[in-house]
Tab-separated table of N, CA and C in Angstrom:
chain	number	residue	atom	x	y	z
A	1	MET	N	-6.963	21.126	-16.441
A	1	MET	CA	-7.356	20.239	-15.228
A	1	MET	C	-6.300	19.589	-14.739
A	2	GLU	N	-6.101	18.918	-15.975
A	2	GLU	CA	-4.942	17.964	-16.139
A	2	GLU	C	-3.778	18.128	-15.748
A	3	LEU	N	-3.180	19.201	-15.833
A	3	LEU	CA	-1.922	19.881	-14.924
A	3	LEU	C	-2.387	20.012	-13.953
A	4	LEU	N	-3.065	20.499	-13.010
A	4	LEU	CA	-3.538	19.928	-11.942
A	4	LEU	C	-3.288	19.060	-10.926
A	5	LEU	N	-3.521	17.611	-11.908
A	5	LEU	CA	-3.949	16.638	-11.475
A	5	LEU	C	-2.144	15.835	-11.610
A	6	VAL	N	-1.666	16.413	-12.538
A	6	VAL	CA	0.038	15.923	-12.645
A	6	VAL	C	0.585	16.583	-11.659
A	7	ILE	N	0.220	17.914	-11.145
A	7	ILE	CA	1.316	18.840	-10.518
A	7	ILE	C	1.268	17.896	-9.236
A	8	LEU	N	-0.376	17.828	-8.573
A	8	LEU	CA	-0.110	16.782	-7.251
A	8	LEU	C	-0.078	15.132	-7.481
A	9	LEU	N	-0.091	14.583	-8.389
A	9	LEU	CA	0.703	13.386	-8.468
A	9	LEU	C	2.120	13.551	-8.475
A	10	GLY	N	2.944	14.344	-8.691
A	10	GLY	CA	4.015	14.767	-8.419
A	10	GLY	C	4.573	15.181	-6.711
A	11	VAL	N	3.580	16.184	-6.306
A	11	VAL	CA	3.527	16.185	-4.902
A	11	VAL	C	3.457	14.463	-4.051
A	12	LEU	N	2.591	14.030	-4.522
A	12	LEU	CA	1.989	12.756	-3.979
A	12	LEU	C	3.459	11.792	-4.073
A	13	TYR	N	4.052	11.700	-5.156
A	13	TYR	CA	5.309	10.800	-5.187
A	13	TYR	C	6.059	11.568	-4.322
A	14	ALA	N	6.624	12.749	-4.378
A	14	ALA	CA	7.700	13.475	-3.551
A	14	ALA	C	7.305	13.510	-2.390
A	15	ALA	N	6.326	13.133	-1.486
A	15	ALA	CA	6.105	13.328	-0.551
A	15	ALA	C	6.074	11.844	-0.030
A	16	GLY	N	5.565	10.939	-0.904
A	16	GLY	CA	6.107	9.645	-0.288
A	16	GLY	C	7.523	9.183	-0.059
A	17	ILE	N	8.158	9.426	-0.900
A	17	ILE	CA	9.539	8.902	-1.233
A	17	ILE	C	10.415	9.715	0.138
A	18	PHE	N	10.120	10.756	0.183
A	18	PHE	CA	10.460	11.642	1.508
A	18	PHE	C	9.843	10.912	3.159
A	19	MET	N	9.077	10.577	3.254
A	19	MET	CA	8.418	9.444	3.948
A	19	MET	C	8.708	8.230	4.183
A	20	LEU	N	9.154	8.125	3.131
A	20	LEU	CA	9.802	6.737	3.551
A	20	LEU	C	11.308	6.582	3.186
A	21	LEU	N	12.171	7.438	3.549
A	21	LEU	CA	13.654	7.819	3.960
A	21	LEU	C	13.462	8.057	5.267
A	22	ARG	N	12.633	8.285	6.399
A	22	ARG	CA	12.500	8.723	7.249
A	22	ARG	C	12.895	7.581	8.200
A	23	ARG	N	13.341	7.918	9.211
A	23	ARG	CA	13.794	7.067	10.266
A	23	ARG	C	12.403	6.306	11.225
A	24	SER	N	11.514	6.931	11.165
A	24	SER	CA	10.511	6.470	11.411
A	24	SER	C	9.407	5.086	11.387
A	25	MET	N	8.776	4.256	12.078
A	25	MET	CA	8.240	2.930	10.908
A	25	MET	C	6.500	3.797	10.503
A	26	VAL	N	6.078	4.899	11.284
A	26	VAL	CA	4.943	5.171	11.331
A	26	VAL	C	4.665	6.135	10.205
A	27	LYS	N	6.328	6.773	9.894
A	27	LYS	CA	6.171	7.497	8.384
A	27	LYS	C	6.835	6.377	7.672
A	28	LEU	N	6.946	5.622	7.684
A	28	LEU	CA	7.256	4.517	6.409
A	28	LEU	C	5.977	4.454	5.875
A	29	LEU	N	5.273	3.939	6.948
A	29	LEU	CA	3.776	3.612	6.603
A	29	LEU	C	3.171	4.442	5.643
A	30	ILE	N	3.124	5.920	6.569
A	30	ILE	CA	2.297	6.661	5.772
A	30	ILE	C	3.144	7.405	4.608
A	31	GLY	N	4.416	6.795	4.007
A	31	GLY	CA	4.951	6.883	2.665
A	31	GLY	C	4.233	6.395	1.551
A	32	LEU	N	4.049	4.912	2.120
A	32	LEU	CA	3.530	3.765	1.228
A	32	LEU	C	2.215	4.221	0.935
A	33	ILE	N	1.493	4.639	1.745
A	33	ILE	CA	0.084	5.105	1.510
A	33	ILE	C	0.340	6.314	0.447
A	34	LEU	N	0.850	7.689	0.872
A	34	LEU	CA	0.851	8.373	-0.225
A	34	LEU	C	1.208	8.136	-1.743
A	35	LEU	N	2.219	6.911	-1.876
A	35	LEU	CA	2.772	6.256	-3.011
A	35	LEU	C	1.506	5.176	-3.574
A	36	GLY	N	0.899	4.843	-2.786
A	36	GLY	CA	-0.680	3.920	-3.286
A	36	GLY	C	-1.346	4.891	-4.107
A	37	ASN	N	-1.792	6.313	-3.019
A	37	ASN	CA	-2.740	7.020	-3.913
A	37	ASN	C	-1.931	8.293	-5.130
A	38	GLY	N	-0.337	7.982	-5.067
A	38	GLY	CA	0.026	9.075	-6.388
A	38	GLY	C	-0.134	7.642	-7.086
A	39	ALA	N	-0.097	6.687	-7.357
A	39	ALA	CA	-0.266	5.420	-8.164
A	39	ALA	C	-1.786	5.485	-8.830
A	40	ASN	N	-2.392	5.491	-7.877
A	40	ASN	CA	-3.737	5.325	-8.296
A	40	ASN	C	-4.373	6.292	-8.948
A	41	LEU	N	-3.578	7.980	-8.680
A	41	LEU	CA	-3.954	8.764	-9.376
A	41	LEU	C	-3.428	8.754	-11.016
A	42	MET	N	-2.245	8.349	-10.990
A	42	MET	CA	-1.430	7.899	-12.040
A	42	MET	C	-2.190	6.870	-13.535
A	43	ILE	N	-2.494	6.173	-12.202
A	43	ILE	CA	-3.728	5.218	-13.673
A	43	ILE	C	-4.980	5.998	-13.733
A	44	PHE	N	-5.340	6.721	-12.876
A	44	PHE	CA	-6.893	7.424	-13.798
A	44	PHE	C	-6.142	8.524	-14.296
A	45	LEU	N	-5.193	9.297	-14.897
A	45	LEU	CA	-4.817	10.231	-15.526
A	45	LEU	C	-3.981	9.548	-16.930
A	46	ALA	N	-3.752	8.342	-16.511
A	46	ALA	CA	-3.275	7.469	-18.234
A	46	ALA	C	-4.352	7.115	-18.583
A	47	GLY	N	-5.759	6.607	-18.297
A	47	GLY	CA	-6.871	6.153	-18.726
A	47	GLY	C	-7.770	7.573	-19.231
A	48	GLY	N	-6.866	8.653	-18.952
A	48	GLY	CA	-7.661	10.120	-19.563
A	48	GLY	C	-9.179	10.092	-18.833
A	49	ILE	N	-9.207	11.535	-18.472
A	49	ILE	CA	-10.204	12.678	-18.010
A	49	ILE	C	-11.735	12.529	-19.159
A	50	THR	N	-12.433	12.186	-18.904
A	50	THR	CA	-13.458	12.039	-19.996
A	50	THR	C	-14.501	12.230	-19.426
A	51	ARG	N	-15.403	12.932	-20.033
A	51	ARG	CA	-16.928	13.363	-19.052
A	51	ARG	C	-17.782	13.091	-20.266
A	52	GLY	N	-18.641	11.892	-19.585
A	52	GLY	CA	-19.472	11.304	-20.853
A	52	GLY	C	-20.296	10.474	-20.141
A	53	LYS	N	-21.255	9.577	-21.195
A	53	LYS	CA	-21.820	8.587	-20.427
A	53	LYS	C	-21.189	7.524	-20.203
A	54	PRO	N	-21.887	6.107	-19.262
A	54	PRO	CA	-21.041	5.135	-18.910
A	54	PRO	C	-21.173	4.370	-20.054
A	55	PRO	N	-20.109	3.532	-20.105
A	55	PRO	CA	-19.716	2.708	-21.392
A	55	PRO	C	-21.100	1.702	-21.489
A	56	VAL	N	-22.566	1.677	-21.133
A	56	VAL	CA	-23.125	0.907	-21.697
A	56	VAL	C	-24.418	1.111	-23.205
A	57	ILE	N	-23.722	-0.181	-23.954
A	57	ILE	CA	-24.357	0.348	-25.451
A	57	ILE	C	-26.005	-0.194	-25.305
A	58	ASP	N	-26.455	0.411	-26.069
A	58	ASP	CA	-27.937	0.353	-26.189
A	58	ASP	C	-28.439	-0.851	-26.774
A	59	ASP	N	-29.500	-1.627	-26.473
A	59	ASP	CA	-30.096	-3.086	-27.738
A	59	ASP	C	-29.733	-2.822	-29.289
A	60	ALA	N	-30.344	-1.290	-29.227
A	60	ALA	CA	-30.591	-1.219	-30.960
A	60	ALA	C	-29.412	-0.998	-31.484
A	61	ALA	N	-27.624	-0.575	-30.793
A	61	ALA	CA	-27.036	0.059	-31.531
A	61	ALA	C	-25.730	-1.140	-31.228
A	62	LYS	N	-25.166	-1.169	-32.686
A	62	LYS	CA	-23.960	-2.419	-32.498
A	62	LYS	C	-22.610	-1.648	-31.890
A	63	LEU	N	-22.081	-0.569	-32.265
A	63	LEU	CA	-21.107	0.298	-31.407
A	63	LEU	C	-21.341	1.802	-30.805
A	64	PHE	N	-20.605	2.382	-29.966
A	64	PHE	CA	-20.374	3.567	-29.566
A	64	PHE	C	-20.513	5.018	-30.101
A	65	THR	N	-21.131	5.644	-30.226
A	65	THR	CA	-21.077	6.512	-31.332
A	65	THR	C	-21.244	7.628	-30.515
A	66	ASP	N	-21.117	7.682	-29.071
A	66	ASP	CA	-21.178	8.694	-28.016
A	66	ASP	C	-19.730	9.225	-27.301
A	67	ILE	N	-19.423	9.989	-26.837
A	67	ILE	CA	-18.040	9.788	-26.339
A	67	ILE	C	-18.626	8.659	-24.814
A	68	TYR	N	-17.677	8.458	-23.906
A	68	TYR	CA	-17.945	7.461	-23.097
A	68	TYR	C	-16.536	7.135	-22.149
A	69	ALA	N	-17.097	7.043	-21.022
A	69	ALA	CA	-15.921	6.855	-19.736
A	69	ALA	C	-15.245	5.463	-19.713
A	70	ASP	N	-13.671	5.433	-19.767
A	70	ASP	CA	-12.832	4.011	-20.069
A	70	ASP	C	-13.510	3.305	-18.902
A	71	PRO	N	-13.672	2.234	-18.783
A	71	PRO	CA	-13.910	1.539	-17.681
A	71	PRO	C	-12.831	0.730	-16.835
A	72	ILE	N	-11.774	0.926	-17.908
A	72	ILE	CA	-10.869	0.177	-17.430
A	72	ILE	C	-9.644	0.303	-16.175
A	73	PRO	N	-9.724	1.629	-16.265
A	73	PRO	CA	-8.696	2.178	-15.730
A	73	PRO	C	-9.312	2.567	-14.080
A	74	GLN	N	-11.090	2.280	-14.163
A	74	GLN	CA	-11.363	2.320	-13.077
A	74	GLN	C	-11.600	1.141	-12.817
A	75	ALA	N	-11.411	0.140	-13.166
A	75	ALA	CA	-11.178	-0.973	-12.399
A	75	ALA	C	-10.315	-1.492	-11.974
A	76	LEU	N	-9.166	-0.811	-12.750
A	76	LEU	CA	-7.485	-0.996	-11.946
A	76	LEU	C	-7.137	-0.084	-11.141
A	77	ILE	N	-8.022	0.960	-10.814
A	77	ILE	CA	-7.947	1.852	-9.393
A	77	ILE	C	-8.364	1.343	-8.406
A	78	LEU	N	-9.635	0.552	-8.720
A	78	LEU	CA	-10.568	-0.171	-7.370
A	78	LEU	C	-9.889	-1.365	-6.934
A	79	THR	N	-9.415	-2.128	-7.682
A	79	THR	CA	-8.428	-3.286	-7.491
A	79	THR	C	-7.107	-2.600	-6.497
A	80	ALA	N	-6.409	-1.273	-7.288
A	80	ALA	CA	-5.382	-1.152	-6.110
A	80	ALA	C	-5.710	-0.612	-4.935
A	81	ILE	N	-6.969	0.205	-4.585
A	81	ILE	CA	-7.571	0.420	-3.725
A	81	ILE	C	-7.545	-0.640	-2.367
A	82	VAL	N	-8.245	-1.598	-2.765
A	82	VAL	CA	-8.133	-3.145	-2.308
A	82	VAL	C	-7.077	-3.666	-1.636
A	83	ILE	N	-6.268	-3.966	-2.940
A	83	ILE	CA	-4.834	-3.779	-2.696
A	83	ILE	C	-3.916	-3.555	-1.694
A	84	SER	N	-4.179	-1.849	-1.791
A	84	SER	CA	-3.309	-1.447	-1.241
A	84	SER	C	-4.048	-1.277	0.473
A	85	PHE	N	-5.415	-0.958	0.698
A	85	PHE	CA	-5.962	-1.389	2.004
A	85	PHE	C	-5.240	-2.471	2.384
A	86	GLY	N	-5.010	-3.862	1.891
A	86	GLY	CA	-4.636	-4.945	3.089
A	86	GLY	C	-3.564	-4.849	3.252
A	87	LEU	N	-2.704	-4.466	2.032
A	87	LEU	CA	-0.996	-3.977	2.375
A	87	LEU	C	-0.795	-3.162	4.042
A	88	GLN	N	-1.724	-1.770	3.697
A	88	GLN	CA	-1.952	-0.927	5.140
A	88	GLN	C	-2.299	-1.555	6.106
A	89	ALA	N	-3.325	-2.575	6.361
A	89	ALA	CA	-4.109	-3.550	7.623
A	89	ALA	C	-3.034	-4.453	8.071
A	90	PHE	N	-1.888	-4.869	6.946
A	90	PHE	CA	-1.037	-5.854	7.428
A	90	PHE	C	0.407	-4.992	7.806
A	91	ALA	N	0.606	-4.008	7.391
A	91	ALA	CA	1.764	-2.979	7.769
A	91	ALA	C	1.566	-2.581	9.378
A	92	ILE	N	-0.055	-2.036	9.472
A	92	ILE	CA	-0.439	-1.301	10.403
A	92	ILE	C	0.142	-3.043	11.643
A	93	VAL	N	-0.619	-3.367	11.506
A	93	VAL	CA	-0.411	-4.898	12.557
A	93	VAL	C	1.333	-5.369	12.649
A	94	LEU	N	2.169	-5.469	11.641
A	94	LEU	CA	3.117	-5.392	12.074
A	94	LEU	C	4.029	-4.404	12.782
A	95	LEU	N	3.575	-3.434	12.102
A	95	LEU	CA	4.256	-2.096	13.113
A	95	LEU	C	3.629	-1.999	14.163
A	96	LYS	N	2.697	-2.475	15.276
A	96	LYS	CA	2.315	-2.447	16.486
A	96	LYS	C	2.851	-3.870	17.075
A	97	ARG	N	2.978	-4.918	16.546
A	97	ARG	CA	3.920	-6.105	17.032
A	97	ARG	C	5.284	-5.465	17.513
A	98	VAL	N	6.216	-4.890	16.259
A	98	VAL	CA	7.399	-4.297	16.482
A	98	VAL	C	7.563	-3.540	17.680
A	99	TYR	N	6.750	-2.337	17.298
A	99	TYR	CA	6.555	-1.767	18.936
A	99	TYR	C	6.733	-1.815	20.061
A	100	VAL	N	5.475	-2.973	20.501
A	100	VAL	CA	5.451	-3.998	21.819
A	100	VAL	C	6.682	-4.948	21.879
A	101	LEU	N	7.378	-5.211	20.706
A	101	LEU	CA	8.359	-5.889	21.373
A	101	LEU	C	9.632	-5.087	21.160
A	102	ILE	N	9.916	-3.911	20.879
A	102	ILE	CA	11.287	-3.435	21.387
A	102	ILE	C	10.792	-1.274	21.727
A	103	ASN	N	9.495	-1.595	21.842
A	103	ASN	CA	9.387	-0.466	22.599
A	103	ASN	C	9.698	1.035	21.723
A	104	SER	N	9.892	0.957	20.372
A	104	SER	CA	10.037	1.977	19.636
A	104	SER	C	9.588	1.516	18.011
A	105	ASP	N	9.622	3.030	17.181
A	105	ASP	CA	9.468	3.072	16.115
A	105	ASP	C	10.708	3.209	15.590
A	106	ASP	N	11.854	3.695	15.808
A	106	ASP	CA	12.891	3.694	15.227
A	106	ASP	C	13.208	2.861	14.462
A	107	LEU	N	13.505	2.894	13.361
A	107	LEU	CA	14.252	1.697	12.054
A	107	LEU	C	15.639	1.729	12.496
A	108	ASP	N	16.237	2.486	13.399
A	108	ASP	CA	17.752	1.996	13.621
A	108	ASP	C	17.764	0.720	15.033
A	109	ASP	N	16.637	1.496	15.702
A	109	ASP	CA	16.534	0.031	16.704
A	109	ASP	C	16.473	-1.357	16.740
A	110	LEU	N	15.950	-1.534	15.113
A	110	LEU	CA	15.590	-2.651	14.830
A	110	LEU	C	17.121	-3.320	14.077
A	111	ASN	N	18.112	-2.754	13.894
A	111	ASN	CA	19.228	-3.150	13.253
A	111	ASN	C	20.575	-3.388	14.434
A	112	THR	N	20.092	-2.933	15.450
A	112	THR	CA	21.230	-2.386	16.774
A	112	THR	C	20.795	-4.038	17.737
A	113	PRO	N	21.676	-5.119	17.585
A	113	PRO	CA	21.143	-6.197	18.743
A	113	PRO	C	21.363	-5.938	20.068
A	114	GLU	N	20.621	-6.253	20.945
A	114	GLU	CA	20.727	-6.161	22.100
A	114	GLU	C	21.406	-6.662	22.938
A	115	GLU	N	22.425	-5.778	24.050
A	115	GLU	CA	23.141	-6.212	24.937
A	115	GLU	C	22.824	-7.207	25.595
A	116	GLU	N	23.840	-8.643	25.484
A	116	GLU	CA	23.562	-9.451	26.694
A	116	GLU	C	24.572	-9.020	27.861
A	117	ASP	N	23.496	-9.557	28.795
A	117	ASP	CA	24.483	-9.480	30.242
A	117	ASP	C	25.546	-11.307	30.261
A	118	ILE	N	26.820	-11.059	30.835
A	118	ILE	CA	27.909	-12.173	30.463
A	118	ILE	C	28.286	-12.285	31.909
């Protein structure tokens, strides 16, 4: 199971880097989304896949005796999802504004100055 997730992690990172290197701003945004999902999957894998009970201690017990799921990676992933959603929303608004100004989503069009009539 973990081998499949590691392969998926590599595919997400490879596809994200590939999309970041394209000239289109939309593809750049998709690359950022893929990298964010790959980072979330990496945190999930680093925490370990454990099938068990939730980490709640019974009132009578002082320590965990059973196998339990670690809540820290889950909290980190939830935080990363919220942050990446905010980044994506900002990038979409910025992308739309740039498209309205230059009528293109090509990154090379941002670098070329407009010719002025003299």
